[in-house]
Short mmCIF file of N, CA and C in Angstrom, two decimals:
data_model
loop_
_atom_site.label_atom_id
_atom_site.label_comp_id
_atom_site.label_asym_id
_atom_site.label_seq_id
_atom_site.Cartn_x
_atom_site.Cartn_y
_atom_site.Cartn_z
N MET A 1 93.60 126.63 94.29
CA MET A 1 93.66 125.90 95.47
C MET A 1 92.41 125.01 96.73
N GLU A 2 91.99 125.71 96.99
CA GLU A 2 89.80 125.24 97.45
C GLU A 2 90.23 123.63 97.35
N HIS A 3 90.15 123.46 95.99
CA HIS A 3 90.50 121.84 95.45
C HIS A 3 91.35 120.79 95.53
N ALA A 4 92.26 121.91 95.03
CA ALA A 4 93.77 120.80 95.90
C ALA A 4 93.63 120.74 97.83
N SER A 5 93.23 121.84 98.38
CA SER A 5 92.98 121.38 100.18
C SER A 5 92.71 120.25 99.99
N ARG A 6 91.03 120.15 99.45
CA ARG A 6 90.16 119.59 99.86
C ARG A 6 90.67 118.78 99.13
N GLY A 7 91.15 117.90 98.61
CA GLY A 7 91.51 116.64 97.97
C GLY A 7 92.64 116.00 98.30
N ILE A 8 93.90 117.50 99.66
CA ILE A 8 94.57 116.71 100.82
C ILE A 8 94.26 116.21 101.57
N ALA A 9 93.61 117.12 101.76
CA ALA A 9 93.03 116.44 103.81
C ALA A 9 91.80 115.51 103.25
N ALA A 10 91.36 114.35 102.17
CA ALA A 10 90.56 113.73 101.41
C ALA A 10 91.51 112.74 101.50
N VAL A 11 92.46 112.67 100.72
CA VAL A 11 93.76 111.96 100.92
C VAL A 11 94.29 111.37 102.19
N ALA A 12 94.76 112.59 102.99
CA ALA A 12 95.30 112.43 104.99
C ALA A 12 93.97 111.91 106.05
N ALA A 13 93.23 112.11 105.62
CA ALA A 13 92.57 111.84 106.36
C ALA A 13 91.73 109.79 106.34
N GLN A 14 92.23 109.90 105.30
CA GLN A 14 92.04 107.97 104.40
C GLN A 14 93.00 106.80 105.25
N VAL A 15 94.50 108.16 105.12
CA VAL A 15 95.57 107.26 105.92
C VAL A 15 96.21 108.02 106.63
N ALA A 16 96.27 109.01 107.78
CA ALA A 16 95.93 109.21 109.58
C ALA A 16 95.58 108.15 110.16
N PRO A 17 96.56 107.45 110.80
CA PRO A 17 96.92 106.90 112.11
C PRO A 17 95.61 107.00 113.16
N PRO A 18 94.67 106.73 113.43
CA PRO A 18 93.59 107.32 114.22
C PRO A 18 94.42 107.55 115.55
N GLU A 19 93.41 108.64 115.56
CA GLU A 19 93.62 109.37 117.47
C GLU A 19 95.67 110.35 117.74
N LYS A 20 95.71 110.30 116.63
CA LYS A 20 97.02 110.82 116.25
C LYS A 20 97.30 112.20 116.03
N THR A 21 97.85 112.77 115.78
CA THR A 21 97.37 114.42 115.48
C THR A 21 98.92 114.72 114.35
N VAL A 22 98.12 115.42 113.13
CA VAL A 22 98.41 115.33 112.17
C VAL A 22 99.00 116.63 111.85
N HIS A 23 100.51 116.73 111.51
CA HIS A 23 101.48 117.55 111.96
C HIS A 23 101.24 118.43 110.35
N VAL A 24 100.89 119.40 109.60
CA VAL A 24 101.20 120.12 108.01
C VAL A 24 102.04 120.55 108.47
N LEU A 25 103.16 121.01 107.63
CA LEU A 25 104.96 122.01 107.80
C LEU A 25 104.68 122.73 105.70
N CYS A 26 104.43 123.65 106.45
CA CYS A 26 103.50 124.99 105.23
C CYS A 26 104.62 125.76 104.36
N GLY A 27 104.81 125.09 103.44
CA GLY A 27 105.78 126.21 102.97
C GLY A 27 106.27 127.85 102.62
N PRO A 28 106.75 128.39 101.72
CA PRO A 28 105.94 129.06 101.25
C PRO A 28 105.73 129.95 100.72
N GLY A 29 104.99 129.01 98.87
CA GLY A 29 104.02 129.30 97.74
C GLY A 29 103.51 128.49 98.27
N ASN A 30 103.29 128.42 96.50
CA ASN A 30 101.30 127.33 96.75
C ASN A 30 101.64 126.72 97.50
N ASN A 31 102.77 125.71 97.46
CA ASN A 31 102.35 124.37 97.92
C ASN A 31 101.72 124.47 99.52
N GLY A 32 102.66 125.93 100.63
CA GLY A 32 102.44 126.12 102.13
C GLY A 32 100.91 126.00 101.20
N GLY A 33 100.22 127.36 100.42
CA GLY A 33 99.29 127.28 100.42
C GLY A 33 97.88 126.29 100.70
N ASP A 34 98.59 125.03 99.55
CA ASP A 34 97.61 124.07 99.30
C ASP A 34 97.61 123.07 101.26
N GLY A 35 99.05 123.47 101.76
CA GLY A 35 98.68 122.73 103.40
C GLY A 35 97.78 123.32 103.91
N TYR A 36 97.49 125.20 104.02
CA TYR A 36 96.89 125.36 105.11
C TYR A 36 95.46 124.96 104.92
N GLY A 37 95.00 125.30 103.19
CA GLY A 37 94.05 125.30 103.59
C GLY A 37 93.36 123.24 103.88
N ALA A 38 94.03 122.23 103.60
CA ALA A 38 94.34 120.93 103.70
C ALA A 38 94.38 120.87 104.91
N ALA A 39 95.07 121.78 105.73
CA ALA A 39 95.07 121.53 107.60
C ALA A 39 93.60 121.93 107.72
N ARG A 40 92.51 123.11 106.88
CA ARG A 40 91.52 123.41 107.96
C ARG A 40 90.39 122.95 107.63
N PHE A 41 90.96 121.87 105.65
CA PHE A 41 89.70 121.24 105.90
C PHE A 41 89.25 119.98 106.67
N LEU A 42 90.95 119.65 107.34
CA LEU A 42 91.01 118.74 108.52
C LEU A 42 91.19 118.35 109.74
N SER A 43 90.87 119.71 110.34
CA SER A 43 90.59 120.36 111.65
C SER A 43 89.24 120.38 111.61
N GLY A 44 87.94 120.99 110.87
CA GLY A 44 87.47 120.87 110.59
C GLY A 44 86.17 119.89 110.79
N CYS A 45 86.87 119.22 109.95
CA CYS A 45 86.65 117.72 110.18
C CYS A 45 87.14 116.52 110.93
N GLY A 46 87.52 117.09 112.88
CA GLY A 46 87.27 116.15 113.96
C GLY A 46 89.57 116.25 113.55
N PHE A 47 89.77 116.35 112.80
CA PHE A 47 91.36 116.11 113.19
C PHE A 47 92.42 116.43 114.20
N ASP A 48 93.12 116.38 115.29
CA ASP A 48 93.90 116.87 115.70
C ASP A 48 94.99 118.18 114.72
N VAL A 49 95.65 118.52 113.95
CA VAL A 49 96.22 119.80 113.24
C VAL A 49 96.65 120.42 114.22
N GLN A 50 98.23 120.05 114.19
CA GLN A 50 99.01 121.06 114.25
C GLN A 50 99.46 122.60 112.93
N ALA A 51 99.14 122.86 112.44
CA ALA A 51 99.75 123.46 111.16
C ALA A 51 100.84 124.96 111.84
N TRP A 52 102.39 124.14 110.68
CA TRP A 52 103.49 124.92 110.82
C TRP A 52 103.22 126.38 109.35
N ARG A 53 103.90 126.81 109.91
CA ARG A 53 104.04 128.24 108.95
C ARG A 53 105.84 128.48 108.36
N CYS A 54 106.62 126.93 107.83
CA CYS A 54 107.12 127.23 108.06
C CYS A 54 108.38 127.96 106.59
N ALA A 55 108.46 129.54 107.06
CA ALA A 55 108.56 130.73 106.44
C ALA A 55 108.36 131.34 106.70
N PRO A 56 109.68 132.26 105.79
CA PRO A 56 109.92 133.38 106.93
C PRO A 56 108.56 134.06 107.28
N ARG A 57 107.91 134.72 106.48
CA ARG A 57 107.22 135.18 106.79
C ARG A 57 105.22 134.89 106.37
N GLU A 58 104.03 135.35 106.75
CA GLU A 58 102.46 135.06 106.73
C GLU A 58 102.45 135.00 104.92
N PRO A 59 102.50 134.59 104.36
CA PRO A 59 101.29 134.72 103.18
C PRO A 59 100.22 135.92 102.63
N ALA A 60 100.67 136.22 101.86
CA ALA A 60 100.17 137.97 102.26
C ALA A 60 98.88 138.01 101.12
N GLN A 61 98.91 137.31 99.88
CA GLN A 61 99.06 137.85 98.74
C GLN A 61 98.32 136.81 98.06
N GLY A 62 97.74 136.64 97.16
CA GLY A 62 97.34 135.71 96.68
C GLY A 62 96.08 134.55 96.59
N ASP A 63 96.34 132.64 96.15
CA ASP A 63 95.56 132.04 96.64
C ASP A 63 95.56 131.91 98.62
N ALA A 64 96.92 131.17 98.84
CA ALA A 64 97.79 130.65 99.15
C ALA A 64 97.45 132.11 100.89
N GLY A 65 97.81 133.56 100.70
CA GLY A 65 97.50 134.29 101.53
C GLY A 65 95.72 134.92 101.90
N VAL A 66 95.04 133.59 101.39
CA VAL A 66 93.80 134.14 101.31
C VAL A 66 93.55 132.06 102.54
N GLU A 67 94.41 131.18 102.13
CA GLU A 67 94.16 129.77 102.12
C GLU A 67 94.94 130.39 103.76
N PHE A 68 95.63 131.04 104.12
CA PHE A 68 96.29 130.95 105.74
C PHE A 68 94.87 131.93 106.59
N ARG A 69 95.13 133.06 106.21
CA ARG A 69 93.82 134.19 106.45
C ARG A 69 92.96 132.98 107.41
N LEU A 70 91.62 132.13 106.17
CA LEU A 70 90.56 131.56 106.48
C LEU A 70 90.90 130.02 107.82
N LEU A 71 92.58 129.09 107.28
CA LEU A 71 92.89 128.95 108.22
C LEU A 71 93.32 129.29 109.94
N SER A 72 94.00 130.59 109.64
CA SER A 72 94.04 131.15 111.32
C SER A 72 93.16 131.54 112.10
N ALA A 73 91.79 131.72 110.97
CA ALA A 73 90.99 132.86 111.77
C ALA A 73 90.00 131.18 112.74
N GLU A 74 90.44 129.76 112.28
CA GLU A 74 90.04 128.96 113.47
C GLU A 74 90.40 128.10 113.52
N LEU A 75 92.94 128.19 114.11
CA LEU A 75 93.41 127.41 114.27
C LEU A 75 94.36 128.33 114.15
N GLU A 76 95.09 127.70 115.84
CA GLU A 76 96.96 128.40 115.23
C GLU A 76 98.00 128.07 114.45
N VAL A 77 98.55 129.09 114.13
CA VAL A 77 98.71 128.72 113.43
C VAL A 77 100.10 129.12 114.13
N LEU A 78 101.65 127.80 114.48
CA LEU A 78 102.70 128.02 114.20
C LEU A 78 103.64 128.17 113.60
N ASP A 79 103.78 129.18 114.43
CA ASP A 79 105.37 129.65 114.06
C ASP A 79 107.12 129.35 114.12
N ALA A 80 107.26 128.11 112.84
CA ALA A 80 108.70 127.39 112.64
C ALA A 80 109.67 128.01 112.70
N PHE A 81 109.64 129.52 111.86
CA PHE A 81 110.72 129.76 111.40
C PHE A 81 111.29 130.74 112.57
N THR A 82 110.36 130.90 113.30
CA THR A 82 111.45 132.43 114.39
C THR A 82 111.70 131.21 115.34
N ALA A 83 111.67 129.69 115.35
CA ALA A 83 111.46 129.20 115.81
C ALA A 83 111.47 127.14 116.26
N PRO A 84 112.95 127.47 114.98
CA PRO A 84 112.86 126.04 114.28
C PRO A 84 112.54 124.63 115.24
N GLN A 85 114.12 125.04 116.27
CA GLN A 85 114.40 124.26 118.17
C GLN A 85 113.08 123.43 118.00
N ARG A 86 111.30 123.68 118.00
CA ARG A 86 109.98 123.65 118.04
C ARG A 86 109.87 122.58 117.23
N LEU A 87 109.66 122.93 116.34
CA LEU A 87 109.44 122.42 115.15
C LEU A 87 110.03 120.98 115.00
N LEU A 88 111.31 120.70 115.76
CA LEU A 88 112.24 119.66 115.11
C LEU A 88 112.22 118.99 116.04
N GLU A 89 111.32 119.80 116.97
CA GLU A 89 111.65 118.57 118.69
C GLU A 89 109.68 118.00 118.25
N ALA A 90 108.98 118.62 117.58
CA ALA A 90 107.90 118.01 117.55
C ALA A 90 107.89 116.72 116.66
N LEU A 91 108.98 117.21 116.01
CA LEU A 91 108.62 115.85 114.18
C LEU A 91 109.54 114.83 115.64
N GLN A 92 110.48 115.14 115.66
CA GLN A 92 111.62 113.81 116.52
C GLN A 92 110.31 113.45 117.40
N GLY A 93 109.30 113.82 118.48
CA GLY A 93 108.45 113.22 119.06
C GLY A 93 106.42 112.31 118.38
N ALA A 94 106.85 113.13 116.81
CA ALA A 94 105.49 112.84 116.46
C ALA A 94 104.62 111.27 116.15
N SER A 95 103.57 110.13 116.10
CA SER A 95 104.28 109.69 116.24
C SER A 95 102.76 109.33 115.02
N GLY A 96 101.68 110.55 114.44
CA GLY A 96 100.44 110.05 113.28
C GLY A 96 101.55 110.04 111.71
N LEU A 97 100.26 111.63 111.42
CA LEU A 97 100.94 111.66 109.97
C LEU A 97 101.43 113.54 109.62
N VAL A 98 102.02 113.66 109.14
CA VAL A 98 103.68 114.74 108.86
C VAL A 98 102.88 115.13 107.20
N VAL A 99 102.56 116.09 106.37
CA VAL A 99 101.17 116.07 106.28
C VAL A 99 103.20 117.02 105.08
N ASP A 100 103.87 116.92 103.68
CA ASP A 100 105.15 117.10 103.45
C ASP A 100 104.34 118.68 102.91
N ALA A 101 104.02 120.25 102.93
CA ALA A 101 103.88 121.03 101.94
C ALA A 101 104.70 122.50 101.81
N LEU A 102 106.09 121.95 102.29
CA LEU A 102 106.57 122.72 102.51
C LEU A 102 107.26 123.06 100.82
N PHE A 103 107.39 123.16 99.99
CA PHE A 103 108.51 123.49 98.67
C PHE A 103 107.18 122.00 97.17
N GLY A 104 107.34 122.45 96.23
CA GLY A 104 105.97 122.20 94.78
C GLY A 104 107.23 121.89 94.27
N VAL A 105 106.44 121.79 92.93
CA VAL A 105 107.06 121.54 91.50
C VAL A 105 108.12 123.05 91.13
N GLY A 106 109.34 122.54 90.57
CA GLY A 106 110.52 123.44 90.28
C GLY A 106 111.36 124.24 91.45
N LEU A 107 111.65 123.48 92.28
CA LEU A 107 112.56 123.31 93.45
C LEU A 107 114.37 123.12 92.68
N THR A 108 115.03 123.86 93.15
CA THR A 108 116.49 123.24 91.89
C THR A 108 117.44 123.79 92.73
N ARG A 109 117.29 124.28 93.81
CA ARG A 109 117.99 124.21 95.12
C ARG A 109 118.33 123.10 96.31
N PRO A 110 119.86 123.23 96.42
CA PRO A 110 119.54 122.15 97.72
C PRO A 110 119.03 123.29 98.56
N LEU A 111 118.36 122.55 100.06
CA LEU A 111 117.67 123.21 101.02
C LEU A 111 119.07 123.61 102.35
N GLU A 112 118.97 124.54 102.40
CA GLU A 112 119.20 124.60 103.82
C GLU A 112 118.85 124.96 105.18
N ALA A 113 119.29 125.29 106.12
CA ALA A 113 118.58 125.38 107.71
C ALA A 113 117.95 126.89 107.02
N PRO A 114 116.90 126.45 107.94
CA PRO A 114 116.13 125.56 108.92
C PRO A 114 115.81 124.43 107.74
N TYR A 115 115.24 123.94 106.99
CA TYR A 115 114.99 122.96 106.23
C TYR A 115 115.70 121.87 106.24
N ALA A 116 116.48 121.74 105.75
CA ALA A 116 117.76 120.88 105.93
C ALA A 116 116.96 119.96 107.54
N PRO A 117 117.54 120.34 108.85
CA PRO A 117 117.37 119.89 109.94
C PRO A 117 116.05 119.01 109.77
N TRP A 118 114.76 120.32 109.39
CA TRP A 118 114.16 119.66 109.25
C TRP A 118 113.49 118.46 108.48
N ILE A 119 113.32 118.66 107.33
CA ILE A 119 113.21 117.27 106.71
C ILE A 119 114.21 116.18 106.62
N GLU A 120 115.45 116.29 107.50
CA GLU A 120 116.53 114.95 108.26
C GLU A 120 115.61 113.82 109.60
N ALA A 121 114.48 115.25 109.86
CA ALA A 121 113.79 114.87 111.01
C ALA A 121 113.00 114.28 110.86
N LEU A 122 112.20 114.59 109.88
CA LEU A 122 111.27 114.26 108.70
C LEU A 122 110.76 112.68 108.27
N ASN A 123 112.10 112.64 107.87
CA ASN A 123 112.45 111.20 106.43
C ASN A 123 112.63 110.16 108.39
N ALA A 124 113.81 110.44 109.53
CA ALA A 124 113.53 109.56 110.50
C ALA A 124 113.30 109.10 111.94
N ALA A 125 111.41 109.81 111.30
CA ALA A 125 110.43 109.83 111.74
C ALA A 125 109.84 109.21 111.98
N ASN A 126 109.31 108.17 113.21
CA ASN A 126 108.37 107.12 113.15
C ASN A 126 106.38 107.60 112.41
N VAL A 127 106.68 108.21 111.49
CA VAL A 127 105.84 108.83 111.33
C VAL A 127 105.49 108.08 109.80
N LEU A 128 103.48 108.57 109.30
CA LEU A 128 103.91 108.92 108.12
C LEU A 128 103.48 109.50 107.42
N ARG A 129 104.45 109.32 106.14
CA ARG A 129 104.24 111.08 105.50
C ARG A 129 103.93 110.49 103.85
N LEU A 130 103.22 112.12 103.70
CA LEU A 130 102.36 112.55 102.89
C LEU A 130 102.07 114.45 101.92
N ALA A 131 103.45 113.02 101.50
CA ALA A 131 103.43 114.70 99.55
C ALA A 131 103.33 115.51 99.07
N VAL A 132 102.52 116.59 99.16
CA VAL A 132 101.28 117.20 98.67
C VAL A 132 101.95 118.07 97.04
N ASP A 133 101.77 117.30 96.13
CA ASP A 133 102.15 117.52 95.27
C ASP A 133 103.36 116.74 93.99
N VAL A 134 104.66 117.13 94.42
CA VAL A 134 105.84 116.22 94.52
C VAL A 134 106.05 116.55 96.14
N PRO A 135 107.49 115.71 96.92
CA PRO A 135 108.07 115.32 97.81
C PRO A 135 108.87 117.11 97.96
N SER A 136 109.03 117.70 98.79
CA SER A 136 110.30 118.30 99.04
C SER A 136 111.43 117.81 98.13
N GLY A 137 112.31 118.56 97.52
CA GLY A 137 113.68 118.08 96.77
C GLY A 137 113.26 117.21 96.16
N LEU A 138 112.88 116.67 95.41
CA LEU A 138 112.17 116.00 94.13
C LEU A 138 112.44 116.38 92.94
N ASP A 139 112.55 116.56 91.87
CA ASP A 139 112.74 117.21 90.88
C ASP A 139 111.10 116.33 90.35
N SER A 140 110.95 117.47 89.92
CA SER A 140 108.54 116.67 88.71
C SER A 140 109.15 116.30 87.86
N ASP A 141 110.11 116.83 87.47
CA ASP A 141 110.38 116.29 85.44
C ASP A 141 110.98 115.58 86.00
N THR A 142 112.41 114.64 86.06
CA THR A 142 113.58 113.59 85.95
C THR A 142 113.38 112.60 87.21
N GLY A 143 112.49 113.47 87.65
CA GLY A 143 112.60 112.50 90.02
C GLY A 143 114.23 112.35 90.04
N GLU A 144 115.77 112.86 89.63
CA GLU A 144 116.35 113.58 90.68
C GLU A 144 116.15 114.20 91.66
N ALA A 145 116.46 113.39 93.08
CA ALA A 145 116.79 113.69 94.68
C ALA A 145 118.01 114.76 94.92
N LEU A 146 117.46 116.12 95.04
CA LEU A 146 118.43 116.65 95.97
C LEU A 146 119.61 115.68 96.85
N PRO A 147 120.49 116.40 97.27
CA PRO A 147 121.27 115.79 98.60
C PRO A 147 119.55 115.57 99.85
N LEU A 148 118.96 116.20 100.30
CA LEU A 148 117.86 116.30 101.46
C LEU A 148 116.65 115.66 100.40
N CYS A 149 116.33 114.98 100.55
CA CYS A 149 114.80 114.58 100.07
C CYS A 149 113.73 114.58 100.68
N VAL A 150 112.64 114.56 100.41
CA VAL A 150 111.45 113.87 101.47
C VAL A 150 111.78 112.37 100.80
N ARG A 151 110.76 111.37 101.72
CA ARG A 151 110.83 110.09 102.08
C ARG A 151 109.33 110.14 101.71
N ALA A 152 108.55 110.29 100.45
CA ALA A 152 106.79 109.83 101.11
C ALA A 152 106.56 108.61 101.06
N HIS A 153 105.37 108.30 102.11
CA HIS A 153 105.10 107.10 101.76
C HIS A 153 104.02 106.66 100.95
N VAL A 154 103.08 108.38 101.22
CA VAL A 154 101.98 108.12 99.42
C VAL A 154 102.15 109.57 99.15
N THR A 155 101.87 109.66 98.25
CA THR A 155 102.00 111.52 96.52
C THR A 155 100.56 112.41 96.73
N ALA A 156 100.05 113.15 97.18
CA ALA A 156 99.25 113.79 96.37
C ALA A 156 98.94 114.32 95.14
N THR A 157 99.36 114.40 94.03
CA THR A 157 100.02 114.76 92.84
C THR A 157 98.14 115.56 92.62
N MET A 158 98.97 116.81 92.17
CA MET A 158 97.33 118.10 91.70
C MET A 158 97.59 117.46 90.12
N ALA A 159 95.65 117.52 89.94
CA ALA A 159 95.60 117.32 88.18
C ALA A 159 96.05 116.03 87.22
N ALA A 160 96.74 116.02 87.37
CA ALA A 160 98.34 115.03 86.85
C ALA A 160 99.73 113.86 86.94
N PRO A 161 99.79 113.53 87.16
CA PRO A 161 100.61 112.30 88.28
C PRO A 161 102.53 113.84 86.47
N LYS A 162 103.42 113.84 87.70
CA LYS A 162 104.12 114.07 87.03
C LYS A 162 105.18 112.85 86.39
N LEU A 163 105.89 113.14 86.14
CA LEU A 163 107.18 111.88 85.41
C LEU A 163 108.32 111.65 86.09
N GLY A 164 108.61 112.90 87.33
CA GLY A 164 109.42 112.93 88.01
C GLY A 164 109.40 111.00 89.42
N LEU A 165 107.41 111.87 89.53
CA LEU A 165 107.42 111.00 90.34
C LEU A 165 107.10 108.90 90.41
N ALA A 166 107.45 108.83 88.94
CA ALA A 166 106.83 107.65 88.32
C ALA A 166 108.57 106.99 88.79
N ALA A 167 109.57 108.16 88.10
CA ALA A 167 111.14 107.60 88.13
C ALA A 167 111.86 107.61 89.22
N ASN A 168 111.11 107.99 90.65
CA ASN A 168 110.94 107.70 92.03
C ASN A 168 110.57 107.21 92.82
N PRO A 169 110.15 105.47 92.27
CA PRO A 169 109.00 105.76 93.58
C PRO A 169 109.53 105.84 95.04
N ALA A 170 110.74 105.51 95.32
CA ALA A 170 111.04 105.40 96.45
C ALA A 170 110.91 106.56 97.31
N ALA A 171 111.23 107.83 97.22
CA ALA A 171 110.68 109.15 97.74
C ALA A 171 109.64 109.54 97.39
N ALA A 172 109.08 109.28 96.02
CA ALA A 172 106.83 109.72 96.13
C ALA A 172 105.81 108.84 96.65
N GLY A 173 106.35 107.03 96.92
CA GLY A 173 105.21 106.31 97.52
C GLY A 173 104.53 106.18 96.09
N HIS A 174 103.38 105.83 97.01
CA HIS A 174 101.88 105.62 96.73
C HIS A 174 102.04 106.31 95.80
N VAL A 175 101.28 107.30 94.58
CA VAL A 175 100.67 108.44 94.20
C VAL A 175 99.28 108.13 93.78
N VAL A 176 99.03 109.58 94.36
CA VAL A 176 97.09 109.62 94.53
C VAL A 176 96.61 110.62 93.32
N GLU A 177 96.43 110.72 92.46
CA GLU A 177 95.67 112.25 91.31
C GLU A 177 94.53 113.04 92.36
N ILE A 178 94.74 114.05 92.60
CA ILE A 178 93.97 114.60 92.92
C ILE A 178 93.03 115.94 91.47
N ASP A 179 92.12 115.72 90.94
CA ASP A 179 91.18 115.97 90.32
C ASP A 179 91.34 118.10 90.93
N ILE A 180 92.00 118.70 90.47
CA ILE A 180 91.36 120.16 90.36
C ILE A 180 90.34 120.88 89.77
N GLY A 181 90.06 120.14 89.13
CA GLY A 181 88.02 120.37 87.58
C GLY A 181 89.28 121.56 86.95
N LEU A 182 90.58 121.16 86.12
CA LEU A 182 90.87 121.63 85.14
C LEU A 182 89.86 120.84 84.41
N PRO A 183 89.98 121.52 82.61
CA PRO A 183 88.82 121.15 82.16
C PRO A 183 89.78 119.50 81.06
N SER A 184 89.33 118.48 81.38
CA SER A 184 90.90 117.31 80.72
C SER A 184 91.14 117.55 78.48
N ALA A 185 90.31 118.68 78.35
CA ALA A 185 91.20 119.07 76.74
C ALA A 185 92.71 119.54 77.63
N LEU A 186 93.02 119.92 79.17
CA LEU A 186 94.19 120.57 78.79
C LEU A 186 95.18 119.99 79.58
N HIS A 187 95.51 118.93 80.07
CA HIS A 187 95.46 117.97 80.25
C HIS A 187 96.13 116.56 79.89
N ARG A 188 94.62 116.03 79.18
CA ARG A 188 94.82 115.10 77.79
C ARG A 188 96.02 114.91 77.46
N PRO A 189 96.06 116.00 75.71
CA PRO A 189 97.62 115.31 75.30
C PRO A 189 99.54 115.04 76.21
N TYR A 190 99.17 115.92 76.86
CA TYR A 190 99.68 115.24 78.35
C TYR A 190 99.82 113.93 79.09
N LEU A 191 98.51 113.31 79.18
CA LEU A 191 98.28 112.21 79.93
C LEU A 191 98.99 112.03 78.73
N ARG A 192 98.73 111.80 77.70
CA ARG A 192 99.05 110.62 76.05
C ARG A 192 100.61 110.46 76.11
N GLU A 193 101.27 111.93 76.46
CA GLU A 193 102.33 111.47 76.79
C GLU A 193 102.92 110.72 77.47
N SER A 194 102.97 110.79 77.83
CA SER A 194 103.17 110.14 79.56
C SER A 194 103.16 108.50 79.26
N GLY A 195 101.86 107.66 79.16
CA GLY A 195 101.93 106.89 79.16
C GLY A 195 100.46 106.58 79.66
N THR A 196 99.90 107.88 80.13
CA THR A 196 98.92 107.13 81.27
C THR A 196 97.85 106.99 80.57
#
């Protein structure tokens, strides 16, 4: 997760509009953990960062819990879940970069409140949208979008590109591969199968 977070932060630093706030929306799973880590690296590099916990509770265990605690020691993590309107207003007034670290691979259910209004506001905002691994709401295998799906300008995907990103470039935007240190023997066969 440290490798993923550092890679995401590097991509964000390259595309973030200068002197604008970077909002990082962190969901309940490991995708959110990647977001917490990226927010920490970006803040450490001098970016104005607002990290949002978009989950019912703080992650307590695993890598996501570690990343949350490390970030919380350096930066206030804003609680969007108990005050969803606060994030909605922030998105409506945003003008910089928003990092979508809400949901990664494996999401199959339609998104409801509070996520649905947030994604609608994010897609409508005059911001650059960077998705972590896959845009929230996009099937990583087929590219099929749920009724609500983040429309990313850039997707920072881990280890190797997912088939769904190539199948739906309108949602994925420009795809950047992040090397997270996996041995090449593990993912080389999948790269051959996908033709990359």
